[in-house]
mmCIF file of C-alpha atoms in Angstrom:
data_model
loop_
_atom_site.group_PDB
_atom_site.id
_atom_site.type_symbol
_atom_site.label_atom_id
_atom_site.label_comp_id
_atom_site.label_asym_id
_atom_site.label_seq_id
_atom_site.Cartn_x
_atom_site.Cartn_y
_atom_site.Cartn_z
ATOM 1 C CA MET I 1 87.991 47.528 -140.946
ATOM 2 C CA LYS I 2 91.226 48.372 -142.751
ATOM 3 C CA ARG I 3 94.366 47.233 -141.080
ATOM 4 C CA LEU I 4 96.769 50.129 -140.471
ATOM 5 C CA ARG I 5 100.447 49.517 -140.997
ATOM 6 C CA SER I 6 103.337 51.334 -139.476
ATOM 7 C CA ILE I 7 106.460 52.382 -141.353
ATOM 8 C CA ALA I 8 108.284 49.439 -139.761
ATOM 9 C CA ASP I 9 105.977 46.910 -141.502
ATOM 10 C CA ARG I 10 105.711 48.856 -144.711
ATOM 11 C CA PRO I 11 105.856 46.490 -147.731
ATOM 12 C CA PRO I 12 108.857 46.608 -149.951
ATOM 13 C CA PRO I 13 108.885 49.109 -152.842
ATOM 14 C CA LEU I 14 106.412 48.268 -155.588
ATOM 15 C CA HIS I 15 107.640 47.169 -158.953
ATOM 16 C CA ARG I 16 106.197 49.104 -161.803
ATOM 17 C CA VAL I 17 103.940 47.196 -164.211
ATOM 18 C CA ALA I 18 101.679 49.824 -165.798
ATOM 19 C CA GLY I 19 103.951 51.049 -168.636
ATOM 20 C CA ASN I 20 103.534 54.702 -167.599
ATOM 21 C CA LEU I 21 105.026 56.530 -164.609
ATOM 22 C CA ALA I 22 101.766 58.285 -163.719
ATOM 23 C CA LEU I 23 99.833 54.994 -163.771
ATOM 24 C CA ASP I 24 102.521 53.292 -161.621
ATOM 25 C CA PHE I 25 102.018 56.176 -159.192
ATOM 26 C CA ALA I 26 98.256 55.627 -159.145
ATOM 27 C CA ASN I 27 98.900 51.912 -158.541
ATOM 28 C CA THR I 28 100.465 52.529 -155.187
ATOM 29 C CA ILE I 29 97.364 51.365 -153.316
ATOM 30 C CA SER I 30 97.161 47.571 -153.135
ATOM 31 C CA TRP I 31 93.844 45.690 -152.683
ATOM 32 C CA ARG I 32 91.972 48.959 -153.111
ATOM 33 C CA GLY I 33 88.554 48.895 -151.457
ATOM 34 C CA THR I 34 89.090 45.676 -149.506
ATOM 35 C CA ASP I 35 89.713 45.154 -145.837
ATOM 36 C CA GLN I 36 93.389 44.438 -146.678
ATOM 37 C CA GLU I 37 93.936 47.770 -148.508
ATOM 38 C CA VAL I 38 97.512 49.064 -148.259
ATOM 39 C CA ASP I 39 98.425 52.638 -149.105
ATOM 40 C CA HIS I 40 102.114 52.368 -149.932
ATOM 41 C CA LEU I 41 102.433 56.202 -150.070
ATOM 42 C CA ARG I 42 100.281 57.358 -147.153
ATOM 43 C CA ASP I 43 102.927 59.791 -145.933
ATOM 44 C CA ALA I 44 105.871 61.776 -147.259
ATOM 45 C CA GLU I 45 108.332 59.051 -146.319
ATOM 46 C CA GLY I 46 106.544 56.580 -148.522
ATOM 47 C CA MET I 47 106.377 59.060 -151.377
ATOM 48 C CA LEU I 48 110.098 59.817 -151.107
ATOM 49 C CA ALA I 49 111.021 56.128 -151.000
ATOM 50 C CA TRP I 50 108.834 55.428 -154.061
ATOM 51 C CA ALA I 51 110.307 58.412 -155.950
ATOM 52 C CA ARG I 52 113.794 57.247 -155.194
ATOM 53 C CA ASP I 53 112.929 53.684 -156.334
ATOM 54 C CA ALA I 54 111.372 55.143 -159.535
ATOM 55 C CA GLY I 55 114.527 57.164 -160.242
ATOM 56 C CA LEU I 56 112.854 60.570 -159.845
ATOM 57 C CA VAL I 57 115.276 61.624 -157.131
ATOM 58 C CA GLY I 58 118.505 60.362 -155.680
ATOM 59 C CA VAL I 59 119.242 59.084 -152.205
ATOM 60 C CA ASP I 60 120.608 62.490 -151.228
ATOM 61 C CA PHE I 61 117.304 64.268 -152.065
ATOM 62 C CA SER I 62 115.644 65.763 -148.994
ATOM 63 C CA LEU I 63 112.787 68.059 -148.124
ATOM 64 C CA ASN I 64 112.085 70.191 -145.059
ATOM 65 C CA ALA I 65 109.065 69.502 -142.871
ATOM 66 C CA ARG I 66 106.831 72.049 -144.735
ATOM 67 C CA GLN I 67 107.816 70.601 -148.141
ATOM 68 C CA ARG I 68 107.183 67.061 -146.871
ATOM 69 C CA ALA I 69 103.676 68.020 -145.760
ATOM 70 C CA LEU I 70 102.929 69.611 -149.154
ATOM 71 C CA LEU I 71 104.338 66.589 -150.972
ATOM 72 C CA ALA I 72 102.141 64.206 -149.037
ATOM 73 C CA GLU I 73 98.969 66.312 -149.505
ATOM 74 C CA ASP I 74 99.562 67.219 -153.157
ATOM 75 C CA GLY I 75 100.810 63.734 -153.944
ATOM 76 C CA ARG I 76 97.679 62.104 -152.616
ATOM 77 C CA ARG I 77 95.473 64.537 -154.565
ATOM 78 C CA LEU I 78 97.411 63.928 -157.812
ATOM 79 C CA ARG I 79 97.424 60.144 -157.259
ATOM 80 C CA ASN I 80 93.698 60.095 -156.679
ATOM 81 C CA ALA I 81 93.086 62.266 -159.796
ATOM 82 C CA ILE I 82 95.240 60.023 -161.981
ATOM 83 C CA ASP I 83 93.426 56.917 -160.701
ATOM 84 C CA LYS I 84 89.927 58.394 -161.179
ATOM 85 C CA VAL I 85 90.700 59.714 -164.643
ATOM 86 C CA GLY I 86 92.465 56.545 -165.704
ATOM 87 C CA ALA I 87 89.717 54.275 -164.364
ATOM 88 C CA ALA I 88 87.033 56.269 -166.158
ATOM 89 C CA ILE I 89 88.919 56.082 -169.468
ATOM 90 C CA ALA I 90 89.637 52.376 -169.002
ATOM 91 C CA ASP I 91 85.915 51.809 -168.441
ATOM 92 C CA GLY I 92 84.977 53.808 -171.560
ATOM 93 C CA ASP I 93 83.608 56.724 -169.626
ATOM 94 C CA GLU I 94 84.373 60.460 -169.771
ATOM 95 C CA PRO I 95 87.147 61.410 -167.342
ATOM 96 C CA PRO I 96 85.886 63.371 -164.325
ATOM 97 C CA ALA I 97 86.400 67.121 -164.727
ATOM 98 C CA LEU I 98 87.731 67.465 -161.154
ATOM 99 C CA GLY I 99 90.426 64.850 -161.801
ATOM 100 C CA MET I 100 91.445 66.481 -165.045
ATOM 101 C CA ALA I 101 91.597 69.882 -163.291
ATOM 102 C CA VAL I 102 93.920 68.496 -160.568
ATOM 103 C CA ILE I 103 96.312 67.003 -163.201
ATOM 104 C CA HIS I 104 96.184 70.256 -165.125
ATOM 105 C CA ASP I 105 96.841 72.394 -162.042
ATOM 106 C CA VAL I 106 99.831 70.350 -160.802
ATOM 107 C CA ALA I 107 101.309 70.186 -164.304
ATOM 108 C CA ALA I 108 100.881 73.931 -164.793
ATOM 109 C CA ARG I 109 102.217 74.854 -161.336
ATOM 110 C CA THR I 110 105.310 72.688 -161.675
ATOM 111 C CA PHE I 111 106.018 73.861 -165.252
ATOM 112 C CA THR I 112 106.106 77.558 -164.285
ATOM 113 C CA ALA I 113 109.209 77.056 -162.231
ATOM 114 C CA ALA I 114 110.824 74.450 -164.499
ATOM 115 C CA LEU I 115 113.522 74.895 -167.075
ATOM 116 C CA LEU I 116 113.013 73.850 -170.661
ATOM 117 C CA THR I 117 116.305 73.019 -172.283
ATOM 118 C CA GLY I 118 117.865 71.151 -175.240
ATOM 119 C CA SER I 119 116.637 69.646 -178.406
ATOM 120 C CA PRO I 120 114.635 67.540 -178.068
ATOM 121 C CA ALA I 121 113.448 69.555 -175.156
ATOM 122 C CA THR I 122 113.876 68.336 -171.573
ATOM 123 C CA ILE I 123 111.876 69.707 -168.636
ATOM 124 C CA GLU I 124 114.061 70.220 -165.586
ATOM 125 C CA PHE I 125 111.862 70.601 -162.539
ATOM 126 C CA THR I 126 113.019 72.606 -159.526
ATOM 127 C CA HIS I 127 113.882 70.992 -156.219
ATOM 128 C CA GLY I 128 110.466 70.758 -154.612
ATOM 129 C CA ASP I 129 108.724 69.702 -157.885
ATOM 130 C CA ARG I 130 111.160 66.997 -158.898
ATOM 131 C CA ILE I 131 108.630 64.344 -157.852
ATOM 132 C CA LEU I 132 105.200 65.713 -158.678
ATOM 133 C CA GLY I 133 106.258 67.559 -161.853
ATOM 134 C CA PRO I 134 107.301 64.401 -163.770
ATOM 135 C CA LEU I 135 104.235 62.514 -162.466
ATOM 136 C CA ALA I 136 101.770 65.200 -163.607
ATOM 137 C CA TRP I 137 103.497 65.522 -166.982
ATOM 138 C CA ALA I 138 103.490 61.727 -167.460
ATOM 139 C CA ALA I 139 99.744 61.853 -166.928
ATOM 140 C CA VAL I 140 99.353 64.796 -169.383
ATOM 141 C CA ASP I 141 101.530 62.918 -171.957
ATOM 142 C CA LEU I 142 99.350 59.801 -171.515
ATOM 143 C CA LEU I 143 96.071 61.757 -171.843
ATOM 144 C CA ARG I 144 97.176 63.380 -175.055
ATOM 145 C CA GLY I 145 99.143 60.441 -176.499
ATOM 146 C CA ASP I 146 98.358 57.663 -178.906
ATOM 147 C CA GLU I 147 98.211 54.873 -176.288
ATOM 148 C CA LEU I 148 95.170 56.125 -174.452
ATOM 149 C CA ASP I 149 92.927 53.545 -176.131
ATOM 150 C CA ARG I 150 95.199 50.856 -174.691
ATOM 151 C CA LEU I 151 94.565 51.987 -171.112
ATOM 152 C CA LYS I 152 93.028 49.153 -169.094
ATOM 153 C CA ARG I 153 92.273 48.123 -165.495
ATOM 154 C CA CYS I 154 93.286 44.808 -164.040
ATOM 155 C CA LEU I 155 90.285 42.435 -164.054
ATOM 156 C CA GLN I 156 91.160 40.837 -160.718
ATOM 157 C CA HIS I 157 88.280 41.758 -158.424
ATOM 158 C CA ASP I 158 90.484 43.028 -155.604
ATOM 159 C CA CYS I 159 93.113 44.818 -157.710
ATOM 160 C CA HIS I 160 91.964 47.247 -160.432
ATOM 161 C CA TRP I 161 95.428 48.564 -161.099
ATOM 162 C CA LEU I 162 95.780 50.570 -164.287
ATOM 163 C CA PHE I 163 98.120 49.646 -167.180
ATOM 164 C CA ILE I 164 98.903 50.156 -170.820
ATOM 165 C CA ASP I 165 98.114 46.996 -172.842
ATOM 166 C CA ARG I 166 100.948 46.861 -175.376
ATOM 167 C CA THR I 167 100.237 43.354 -176.563
ATOM 168 C CA LYS I 168 99.843 43.050 -180.305
ATOM 169 C CA ASN I 169 96.243 41.804 -180.076
ATOM 170 C CA ARG I 170 95.393 43.948 -176.993
ATOM 171 C CA SER I 171 94.600 40.849 -174.939
ATOM 172 C CA ARG I 172 96.290 41.696 -171.615
ATOM 173 C CA ARG I 173 93.740 41.310 -168.823
ATOM 174 C CA TRP I 174 95.743 41.617 -165.634
ATOM 175 C CA CYS I 175 98.192 44.066 -164.188
ATOM 176 C CA GLU I 176 100.696 41.228 -164.050
ATOM 177 C CA MET I 177 100.460 37.576 -164.977
ATOM 178 C CA ALA I 178 102.689 36.523 -162.076
ATOM 179 C CA THR I 179 100.250 37.848 -159.459
ATOM 180 C CA CYS I 180 96.690 38.639 -160.533
ATOM 181 C CA GLY I 181 96.719 36.510 -163.662
ATOM 182 C CA ASN I 182 97.874 33.423 -161.754
ATOM 183 C CA ARG I 183 95.321 34.092 -158.972
ATOM 184 C CA ALA I 184 92.523 34.423 -161.503
ATOM 185 C CA LYS I 185 93.456 31.222 -163.218
ATOM 186 C CA MET I 186 93.603 29.343 -159.907
ATOM 187 C CA GLN I 187 90.211 30.727 -158.928
ATOM 188 C CA SER I 188 88.720 29.583 -162.250
ATOM 189 C CA ARG I 189 90.048 26.066 -161.762
ATOM 190 C CA ARG I 190 88.331 25.769 -158.400
#
């Protein structure tokens, strides 16, 4: 049975190790599929805290109750889609159509209300989309970019976080050497 945590014992903000904002967002579930699974963004408060920590919004950013509910619902859908699509690609499979459709829909919806300014162009998302807009577009940029073949999943059996392997010889195996890499090495020594 998964242990439920309250906001009071919420873990500190996650550091980002994936090399892509959308993947870092997908990696906000720790120990996925185990009895110690922790959803760091299970509610709007968690999503807002993560977005502030990631620099998407400032400390003064706020949403009304309706906007918070939409952020939590749409954020979970987008996070799940990014994770499913990323995992499939990392495993050498075709990305699921449903996941691709969710990423497309959020990117399209947020872009219709955004401003495109400057040269090179900058997308300025409107108030309510300042969190999900950049995340959806980071996913789109990854999916159409030249680093897609470097997308991997952590090999640690209880992690599976996604990351971009930017090592010269493409040898990165873990989300982070300091955590999963060290655990794997200790387990192999036993």
